[in-house]
Amino acid sequence: MRAVVMGAGSWGTAIAKVLVDAGTDTTMWARRPELAERITHDHTNTDYLPGITLPDGLRATSSVVDAVTGADVVVCAVPSQSLRANLTDWMPHVAAESTFVSLAKGVETSTLMRMSEVISEVSGAPDDRIAVLSGPNLAREIAEGQPAATVIACSDEHRAEELQQAFNTGYFRPYTNTDVVGCEIGGAVKNVIALACGMASGVGFGQNTLATIITRGLAETIRLAVAVGAQIETLAGLAGVGDLVATCSSPLSRNRTFGAHLGQGATMQEAQEATHGQVAEGVKSCSSVRALADKFDVEMPLTDAVHQVCHSGLSVADAVSSLLGRRTKPEIYD
Ligand SMILES: NC(=O)C1=CN([C@@H]2O[C@H](COP(=O)(O)OP(=O)(O)OC[C@H]3O[C@@H](n4cnc5c(N)ncnc54)[C@H](O)[C@@H]3O)[C@@H](O)[C@H]2O)C=CC1
Ligand SMILES: O=C(CO)COP(=O)(O)O
């Protein structure tokens, strides 16, 4: 199997390292030729993963044709809102029988599509050749070789098992699942909930508040996921609660960090600058997740509050008051 990782940000680079460490022949595509040069010759990506030495066998190129020619597996490692445009550029060079693996955690704002749906529409590939990789996988920890697990979901169980072998190393352990919808909704919504946790910690609230947001965040994630067609068990797994806990708790999370800046009183512009141009997917996906919830008539108060802070000028303090002022109710998922 030959893999190409399209995108040389922090997760694309870390997952390319995983693939090489797993013994899979892997090439990376970077937009900037100088970055591709550094990955190939210096074995570093100092812009995104400073201090990490990449494997000698990892080669990068800034030529899409060079990157995708001969690849059986195309790993999509660009931000959600740019996947459609990037994939449209890549498709003329992608082999007809390629398998796609989506790493992006978001919902397209213009269409409310999940990433596997975008891949399906743009590529025309059948669902059995579209997989999703999602779990508690902060890029830097994986690049350091710290142990972690993930989920590779594909409607074709056999395809998921083949990919499981391609990504399996001594430190990175993929599980398979056929619930693509559950993995994608878990991955997209946890970024929004991590923004809320960041806001709370930026204000100075402690662990009780964080645990409350994580738990009630899981409740609204489950409500949406089940309405869209997911299996509830997936949200109890690595791509659900696993990723939610990792992202909401870690200072490495860009979403949590972005929220913390807002909680400390920064403007959206200041929070953007403080995350050094790296994508905090929840900032855009809070709008599409909220719209998806409206479409399926699902209540998502935390997502709604994050959307209002990010896009309607609501202060974090007013968001907290309005959440606590909601009518009292039993603790159930629906
Ligand atoms: N960083 C992490 O720890 C993890 C990230 N993810 C997800 O993986 C996806 C990619 O994330 P990262 O690699 O971390 O992002 P990043 O912000 O570190 O890098 C994004 C990469 O995509 C490229 N790119 C191509 N077209 C772009 C465009 N139009 N706009 C912006 N960038 C463009 C950039 O040049 C860069 O190489 C996101 O959906 C993220 O949620 C998932 C798991 C872990
Ligand atoms: O998806 C992630 C961990 O699984 C990374 O989260 P951030 O994008 O918030 O850094």
Tab-separated table of C-alpha atoms and ligand atoms in Angstrom:
chain	number	residue	atom	x	y	z
A	1	MET	CA	0.000	0.000	0.000
A	2	ARG	CA	1.256	3.522	-0.859
A	3	ALA	CA	-0.135	6.477	1.085
A	4	VAL	CA	-0.008	10.200	0.451
A	5	VAL	CA	-0.780	12.713	3.206
A	6	MET	CA	-2.222	15.850	1.630
A	7	GLY	CA	-1.458	18.700	4.070
A	8	ALA	CA	1.660	19.363	6.126
A	9	GLY	CA	0.185	21.010	9.211
A	10	SER	CA	0.614	19.557	12.681
A	11	TRP	CA	-1.728	16.584	12.288
A	12	GLY	CA	-0.805	15.796	8.686
A	13	THR	CA	2.869	15.701	9.681
A	14	ALA	CA	2.295	13.610	12.813
A	15	ILE	CA	0.132	11.083	10.943
A	16	ALA	CA	2.693	10.816	8.115
A	17	LYS	CA	5.262	9.915	10.781
A	18	VAL	CA	2.848	7.280	12.158
A	19	LEU	CA	2.406	5.771	8.684
A	20	VAL	CA	6.163	5.542	8.083
A	21	ASP	CA	6.711	4.110	11.575
A	22	ALA	CA	4.018	1.533	10.735
A	23	GLY	CA	6.029	0.489	7.652
A	24	THR	CA	3.730	2.129	5.088
A	25	ASP	CA	5.335	3.762	2.043
A	26	THR	CA	4.318	7.423	2.530
A	27	THR	CA	4.738	10.773	0.756
A	28	MET	CA	3.508	14.158	1.995
A	29	TRP	CA	2.165	17.118	0.061
A	30	ALA	CA	2.975	20.575	1.456
A	31	ARG	CA	1.678	23.769	-0.142
A	32	ARG	CA	5.023	25.571	0.232
A	33	PRO	CA	8.082	24.151	-1.604
A	34	GLU	CA	10.451	25.304	1.176
A	35	LEU	CA	8.470	23.309	3.757
A	36	ALA	CA	8.526	20.226	1.523
A	37	GLU	CA	12.311	20.650	1.204
A	38	ARG	CA	12.767	20.873	4.981
A	39	ILE	CA	10.653	17.751	5.611
A	40	THR	CA	12.574	15.729	3.008
A	41	HIS	CA	16.128	16.944	3.664
A	42	ASP	CA	16.207	18.212	7.288
A	43	HIS	CA	13.544	15.770	8.593
A	44	THR	CA	11.800	18.599	10.463
A	45	ASN	CA	8.621	20.661	10.247
A	46	THR	CA	9.632	23.491	12.562
A	47	ASP	CA	6.569	25.604	11.677
A	48	TYR	CA	4.133	23.075	13.136
A	49	LEU	CA	6.103	20.502	15.181
A	50	PRO	CA	9.312	22.143	16.414
A	51	GLY	CA	11.770	19.758	18.054
A	52	ILE	CA	10.363	16.638	16.367
A	53	THR	CA	12.658	14.587	14.123
A	54	LEU	CA	10.771	13.045	11.228
A	55	PRO	CA	11.705	9.629	9.806
A	56	ASP	CA	14.406	9.477	7.114
A	57	GLY	CA	12.001	7.584	4.869
A	58	LEU	CA	9.444	10.421	4.768
A	59	ARG	CA	9.554	12.454	1.557
A	60	ALA	CA	7.505	15.602	0.874
A	61	THR	CA	6.732	17.466	-2.324
A	62	SER	CA	4.815	20.634	-3.188
A	63	SER	CA	3.678	19.126	-6.509
A	64	VAL	CA	0.180	17.623	-6.328
A	65	VAL	CA	0.865	15.455	-9.400
A	66	ASP	CA	4.079	14.130	-7.909
A	67	ALA	CA	2.371	13.512	-4.545
A	68	VAL	CA	-0.756	11.637	-5.608
A	69	THR	CA	0.565	9.684	-8.594
A	70	GLY	CA	0.659	6.017	-7.649
A	71	ALA	CA	-1.013	6.508	-4.237
A	72	ASP	CA	-3.611	3.921	-3.146
A	73	VAL	CA	-4.582	5.871	-0.031
A	74	VAL	CA	-5.170	9.638	-0.047
A	75	VAL	CA	-5.134	11.034	3.494
A	76	CYS	CA	-6.934	14.392	3.564
A	77	ALA	CA	-5.150	16.567	6.170
A	78	VAL	CA	-6.321	20.091	5.346
A	79	PRO	CA	-8.812	22.128	7.404
A	80	SER	CA	-12.512	21.275	6.949
A	81	GLN	CA	-13.581	24.486	5.271
A	82	SER	CA	-10.829	24.136	2.657
A	83	LEU	CA	-11.304	20.425	1.904
A	84	ARG	CA	-13.733	20.910	-0.998
A	85	ALA	CA	-11.486	23.372	-2.871
A	86	ASN	CA	-8.311	21.375	-2.211
A	87	LEU	CA	-9.881	18.047	-3.210
A	88	THR	CA	-11.280	19.585	-6.401
A	89	ASP	CA	-7.699	20.552	-7.335
A	90	TRP	CA	-6.305	17.117	-6.482
A	91	MET	CA	-8.969	14.949	-8.143
A	92	PRO	CA	-7.720	15.069	-11.759
A	93	HIS	CA	-4.530	13.327	-10.556
A	94	VAL	CA	-6.033	10.818	-8.085
A	95	ALA	CA	-6.183	7.188	-9.286
A	96	ALA	CA	-9.683	5.819	-9.872
A	97	GLU	CA	-9.562	3.099	-7.194
A	98	SER	CA	-7.977	5.190	-4.407
A	99	THR	CA	-9.225	5.051	-0.835
A	100	PHE	CA	-9.741	8.380	0.966
A	101	VAL	CA	-9.066	8.885	4.687
A	102	SER	CA	-10.402	12.081	6.242
A	103	LEU	CA	-8.552	13.570	9.217
A	104	ALA	CA	-10.522	16.835	9.333
A	105	LYS	CA	-12.873	17.473	12.243
A	106	GLY	CA	-15.580	19.847	11.136
A	107	VAL	CA	-18.858	20.405	9.307
A	108	GLU	CA	-18.819	22.431	6.074
A	109	THR	CA	-20.449	25.805	6.773
A	110	SER	CA	-21.849	26.350	3.276
A	111	THR	CA	-23.583	22.939	2.953
A	112	LEU	CA	-23.727	21.435	6.514
A	113	MET	CA	-22.012	18.355	5.073
A	114	ARG	CA	-19.716	16.097	7.051
A	115	MET	CA	-16.227	15.636	5.574
A	116	SER	CA	-16.963	12.135	4.219
A	117	GLU	CA	-19.976	13.609	2.411
A	118	VAL	CA	-17.793	16.338	0.885
A	119	ILE	CA	-15.291	13.683	-0.263
A	120	SER	CA	-18.108	11.581	-1.716
A	121	GLU	CA	-19.590	14.539	-3.630
A	122	VAL	CA	-16.291	15.878	-4.995
A	123	SER	CA	-14.594	12.541	-5.790
A	124	GLY	CA	-17.597	10.431	-6.749
A	125	ALA	CA	-15.994	7.574	-4.764
A	126	PRO	CA	-18.390	5.016	-3.249
A	127	ASP	CA	-18.797	5.026	0.541
A	128	ASP	CA	-16.780	1.828	0.872
A	129	ARG	CA	-13.670	3.757	-0.266
A	130	ILE	CA	-14.122	6.664	2.160
A	131	ALA	CA	-12.831	6.345	5.739
A	132	VAL	CA	-12.476	8.642	8.720
A	133	LEU	CA	-9.699	8.607	11.326
A	134	SER	CA	-10.664	10.236	14.637
A	135	GLY	CA	-9.802	9.930	18.309
A	136	PRO	CA	-7.966	11.554	21.244
A	137	ASN	CA	-4.951	12.448	19.113
A	138	LEU	CA	-3.271	15.755	19.955
A	139	ALA	CA	-0.676	15.952	17.184
A	140	ARG	CA	2.362	16.820	19.265
A	141	GLU	CA	1.877	13.909	21.695
A	142	ILE	CA	1.510	11.446	18.803
A	143	ALA	CA	4.590	12.897	17.062
A	144	GLU	CA	6.530	12.346	20.312
A	145	GLY	CA	5.490	8.679	20.204
A	146	GLN	CA	3.332	8.861	23.330
A	147	PRO	CA	0.866	5.930	23.424
A	148	ALA	CA	-2.656	6.585	22.188
A	149	ALA	CA	-5.493	4.922	20.320
A	150	THR	CA	-7.793	6.080	17.542
A	151	VAL	CA	-10.740	4.922	15.437
A	152	ILE	CA	-10.690	4.195	11.714
A	153	ALA	CA	-14.283	4.155	10.520
A	154	CYS	CA	-15.481	2.943	7.146
A	155	SER	CA	-18.773	1.386	6.026
A	156	ASP	CA	-16.623	-1.425	4.550
A	157	GLU	CA	-15.221	-3.309	7.537
A	158	HIS	CA	-12.564	-5.021	5.409
A	159	ARG	CA	-11.280	-1.651	4.123
A	160	ALA	CA	-11.153	-0.356	7.721
A	161	GLU	CA	-9.046	-3.400	8.698
A	162	GLU	CA	-6.576	-2.790	5.847
A	163	LEU	CA	-6.178	0.818	6.976
A	164	GLN	CA	-5.848	-0.323	10.589
A	165	GLN	CA	-2.705	-2.238	9.594
A	166	ALA	CA	-1.325	0.705	7.609
A	167	PHE	CA	-1.572	3.019	10.674
A	168	ASN	CA	-0.722	0.513	13.429
A	169	THR	CA	2.525	1.184	15.329
A	170	GLY	CA	3.877	0.354	18.768
A	171	TYR	CA	2.547	3.706	20.058
A	172	PHE	CA	-0.525	4.377	17.883
A	173	ARG	CA	-3.304	1.785	18.078
A	174	PRO	CA	-6.233	2.080	15.654
A	175	TYR	CA	-9.577	0.396	16.350
A	176	THR	CA	-12.081	-0.151	13.534
A	177	ASN	CA	-15.711	0.949	13.434
A	178	THR	CA	-18.350	1.101	10.693
A	179	ASP	CA	-20.088	4.161	12.192
A	180	VAL	CA	-18.635	6.969	10.069
A	181	VAL	CA	-21.400	9.407	11.089
A	182	GLY	CA	-20.794	8.948	14.825
A	183	CYS	CA	-17.029	9.448	14.485
A	184	GLU	CA	-17.477	12.581	12.390
A	185	ILE	CA	-20.099	14.216	14.603
A	186	GLY	CA	-18.017	13.382	17.712
A	187	GLY	CA	-14.931	14.973	16.145
A	188	ALA	CA	-16.693	18.118	14.948
A	189	VAL	CA	-18.692	18.865	18.101
A	190	LYS	CA	-15.844	18.251	20.571
A	191	ASN	CA	-14.006	21.242	19.066
A	192	VAL	CA	-16.982	23.460	19.896
A	193	ILE	CA	-17.191	22.088	23.443
A	194	ALA	CA	-13.406	22.584	23.832
A	195	LEU	CA	-13.915	26.256	22.964
A	196	ALA	CA	-16.491	26.439	25.791
A	197	CYS	CA	-14.059	24.743	28.218
A	198	GLY	CA	-11.329	27.163	27.187
A	199	MET	CA	-13.640	30.119	27.809
A	200	ALA	CA	-14.506	28.786	31.276
A	201	SER	CA	-10.877	28.250	32.216
A	202	GLY	CA	-9.940	31.659	30.795
A	203	VAL	CA	-12.506	33.254	33.091
A	204	GLY	CA	-10.886	31.377	35.996
A	205	PHE	CA	-13.438	28.623	36.660
A	206	GLY	CA	-12.117	25.285	37.954
A	207	GLN	CA	-12.587	21.559	37.449
A	208	ASN	CA	-16.261	21.342	38.479
A	209	THR	CA	-17.184	23.765	35.714
A	210	LEU	CA	-15.011	21.929	33.174
A	211	ALA	CA	-16.491	18.531	34.106
A	212	THR	CA	-19.978	20.008	33.829
A	213	ILE	CA	-19.285	21.398	30.349
A	214	ILE	CA	-17.654	18.142	29.175
A	215	THR	CA	-20.565	16.043	30.461
A	216	ARG	CA	-23.349	18.278	29.188
A	217	GLY	CA	-21.335	18.729	25.979
A	218	LEU	CA	-21.358	14.961	25.550
A	219	ALA	CA	-25.132	14.947	26.106
A	220	GLU	CA	-25.720	17.433	23.283
A	221	THR	CA	-23.187	15.649	21.026
A	222	ILE	CA	-25.106	12.394	21.523
A	223	ARG	CA	-28.446	14.091	20.802
A	224	LEU	CA	-27.174	15.441	17.477
A	225	ALA	CA	-25.233	12.320	16.485
A	226	VAL	CA	-28.191	10.001	17.063
A	227	ALA	CA	-30.534	12.371	15.174
A	228	VAL	CA	-28.144	12.357	12.187
A	229	GLY	CA	-27.949	8.537	12.202
A	230	ALA	CA	-25.030	7.568	14.474
A	231	GLN	CA	-24.890	4.714	16.937
A	232	ILE	CA	-24.850	5.926	20.532
A	233	GLU	CA	-22.005	3.508	21.479
A	234	THR	CA	-19.597	5.350	19.159
A	235	LEU	CA	-19.961	8.461	21.305
A	236	ALA	CA	-18.966	6.434	24.375
A	237	GLY	CA	-15.772	5.475	22.531
A	238	LEU	CA	-12.462	7.038	21.491
A	239	ALA	CA	-13.943	9.292	18.797
A	240	GLY	CA	-16.617	10.503	21.223
A	241	VAL	CA	-15.870	10.894	24.905
A	242	GLY	CA	-12.167	10.029	24.370
A	243	ASP	CA	-11.491	12.927	22.039
A	244	LEU	CA	-13.810	15.233	23.983
A	245	VAL	CA	-11.886	14.705	27.232
A	246	ALA	CA	-8.441	15.027	25.579
A	247	THR	CA	-9.288	18.212	23.719
A	248	CYS	CA	-11.230	19.879	26.541
A	249	SER	CA	-8.447	19.178	29.063
A	250	SER	CA	-5.252	19.859	27.127
A	251	PRO	CA	-3.404	23.152	26.790
A	252	LEU	CA	-2.127	21.721	23.457
A	253	SER	CA	-5.629	22.017	21.962
A	254	ARG	CA	-5.952	24.996	19.612
A	255	ASN	CA	-9.711	25.126	20.249
A	256	ARG	CA	-9.357	25.158	24.021
A	257	THR	CA	-6.560	27.737	23.779
A	258	PHE	CA	-8.635	29.940	21.470
A	259	GLY	CA	-11.534	29.808	23.948
A	260	ALA	CA	-9.205	30.601	26.875
A	261	HIS	CA	-8.082	33.786	25.132
A	262	LEU	CA	-11.729	34.817	24.674
A	263	GLY	CA	-12.415	34.010	28.337
A	264	GLN	CA	-9.525	36.274	29.324
A	265	GLY	CA	-11.126	39.114	27.384
A	266	ALA	CA	-9.323	38.886	24.016
A	267	THR	CA	-11.169	39.817	20.831
A	268	MET	CA	-11.712	37.215	18.099
A	269	GLN	CA	-8.887	38.835	16.130
A	270	GLU	CA	-6.505	38.674	19.119
A	271	ALA	CA	-7.436	35.029	19.806
A	272	GLN	CA	-6.812	34.204	16.133
A	273	GLU	CA	-3.374	35.825	16.238
A	274	ALA	CA	-2.502	34.008	19.474
A	275	THR	CA	-3.106	30.607	17.847
A	276	HIS	CA	-0.413	31.506	15.254
A	277	GLY	CA	-2.615	30.973	12.208
A	278	GLN	CA	-3.261	27.305	13.074
A	279	VAL	CA	-6.841	26.222	12.595
A	280	ALA	CA	-9.255	26.143	15.556
A	281	GLU	CA	-11.987	24.275	13.673
A	282	GLY	CA	-14.724	24.893	16.260
A	283	VAL	CA	-14.776	28.634	15.531
A	284	LYS	CA	-16.367	27.967	12.142
A	285	SER	CA	-18.002	24.635	12.915
A	286	CYS	CA	-19.980	26.084	15.838
A	287	SER	CA	-22.150	27.780	13.184
A	288	SER	CA	-22.591	24.702	10.987
A	289	VAL	CA	-23.134	22.365	13.962
A	290	ARG	CA	-25.766	24.764	15.307
A	291	ALA	CA	-27.464	24.920	11.892
A	292	LEU	CA	-27.392	21.120	11.646
A	293	ALA	CA	-28.978	20.932	15.101
A	294	ASP	CA	-31.720	23.342	13.963
A	295	LYS	CA	-32.318	21.206	10.876
A	296	PHE	CA	-32.789	18.082	13.019
A	297	ASP	CA	-34.632	19.981	15.770
A	298	VAL	CA	-31.999	19.144	18.387
A	299	GLU	CA	-31.315	21.365	21.399
A	300	MET	CA	-27.588	22.262	21.765
A	301	PRO	CA	-27.317	25.064	24.341
A	302	LEU	CA	-23.514	24.986	24.727
A	303	THR	CA	-22.957	25.060	20.960
A	304	ASP	CA	-25.471	27.891	20.708
A	305	ALA	CA	-23.636	29.875	23.416
A	306	VAL	CA	-20.234	29.329	21.725
A	307	HIS	CA	-21.717	30.439	18.404
A	308	GLN	CA	-23.103	33.611	19.985
A	309	VAL	CA	-19.768	34.458	21.645
A	310	CYS	CA	-17.796	33.842	18.443
A	311	HIS	CA	-20.180	35.369	15.927
A	312	SER	CA	-22.795	37.573	17.631
A	313	GLY	CA	-20.716	39.563	20.119
A	314	LEU	CA	-22.118	37.909	23.284
A	315	SER	CA	-19.698	38.231	26.207
A	316	VAL	CA	-18.471	35.063	27.915
A	317	ALA	CA	-20.003	36.309	31.209
A	318	ASP	CA	-23.424	36.766	29.564
A	319	ALA	CA	-23.142	33.334	27.926
A	320	VAL	CA	-22.532	31.759	31.361
A	321	SER	CA	-25.533	33.582	32.891
A	322	SER	CA	-27.824	32.576	30.080
A	323	LEU	CA	-26.748	28.905	30.294
A	324	LEU	CA	-27.326	28.801	34.059
A	325	GLY	CA	-30.641	30.669	33.698
A	326	ARG	CA	-32.176	27.979	31.470
A	327	ARG	CA	-35.236	26.124	32.745
A	328	THR	CA	-34.410	23.256	35.086
A	329	LYS	CA	-34.870	19.745	33.680
A	330	PRO	CA	-34.130	16.051	34.247
A	331	GLU	CA	-30.677	14.692	33.303
A	332	ILE	CA	-31.509	12.762	30.120
A	333	TYR	CA	-30.047	12.762	26.628
A	334	ASP	CA	-33.255	13.496	24.698
B	1	LIG	N1	-3.562	19.132	15.260
B	1	LIG	C1	-4.144	18.128	15.874
B	1	LIG	O1	-3.760	17.772	16.988
B	1	LIG	C2	-5.269	17.408	15.205
B	1	LIG	C3	-5.959	17.960	14.142
B	1	LIG	N2	-7.010	17.295	13.581
B	1	LIG	C4	-7.745	17.849	12.460
B	1	LIG	O2	-6.936	17.734	11.296
B	1	LIG	C5	-7.246	18.785	10.376
B	1	LIG	C6	-5.952	19.455	9.954
B	1	LIG	O3	-5.416	19.974	11.144
B	1	LIG	P1	-3.917	20.415	11.365
B	1	LIG	O4	-2.953	19.645	10.574
B	1	LIG	O5	-3.718	20.374	12.827
B	1	LIG	O6	-4.039	21.923	10.854
B	1	LIG	P2	-2.923	23.015	10.696
B	1	LIG	O7	-3.582	24.322	10.843
B	1	LIG	O8	-1.773	22.668	11.593
B	1	LIG	O9	-2.454	22.801	9.175
B	1	LIG	C7	-3.305	22.860	8.073
B	1	LIG	C8	-2.556	22.415	6.828
B	1	LIG	O10	-3.431	22.488	5.705
B	1	LIG	C9	-2.828	23.286	4.689
B	1	LIG	N3	-3.874	23.974	3.904
B	1	LIG	C10	-4.188	23.681	2.627
B	1	LIG	N4	-5.160	24.479	2.194
B	1	LIG	C11	-5.469	25.306	3.191
B	1	LIG	C12	-6.380	26.365	3.319
B	1	LIG	N5	-7.169	26.749	2.311
B	1	LIG	N6	-6.434	27.006	4.492
B	1	LIG	C13	-5.620	26.654	5.516
B	1	LIG	N7	-4.736	25.641	5.447
B	1	LIG	C14	-4.644	24.986	4.295
B	1	LIG	C15	-1.890	24.226	5.447
B	1	LIG	O11	-0.891	24.695	4.593
B	1	LIG	C16	-1.352	23.292	6.509
B	1	LIG	O12	-0.330	22.492	5.979
B	1	LIG	C17	-8.216	19.717	11.121
B	1	LIG	O13	-9.523	19.442	10.701
B	1	LIG	C18	-8.050	19.334	12.581
B	1	LIG	O14	-9.248	19.522	13.323
B	1	LIG	C19	-7.380	16.070	14.015
B	1	LIG	C20	-6.715	15.458	15.044
B	1	LIG	C21	-5.607	16.073	15.708
B	2	LIG	O1	-8.483	16.970	17.391
B	2	LIG	C1	-7.597	17.158	18.200
B	2	LIG	C2	-7.222	16.148	19.214
B	2	LIG	O2	-7.830	14.921	18.982
B	2	LIG	C3	-6.849	18.448	18.200
B	2	LIG	O3	-7.616	19.439	18.763
B	2	LIG	P1	-7.319	20.975	18.433
B	2	LIG	O4	-7.646	21.169	16.977
B	2	LIG	O5	-8.218	21.744	19.343
B	2	LIG	O6	-5.866	21.217	18.720
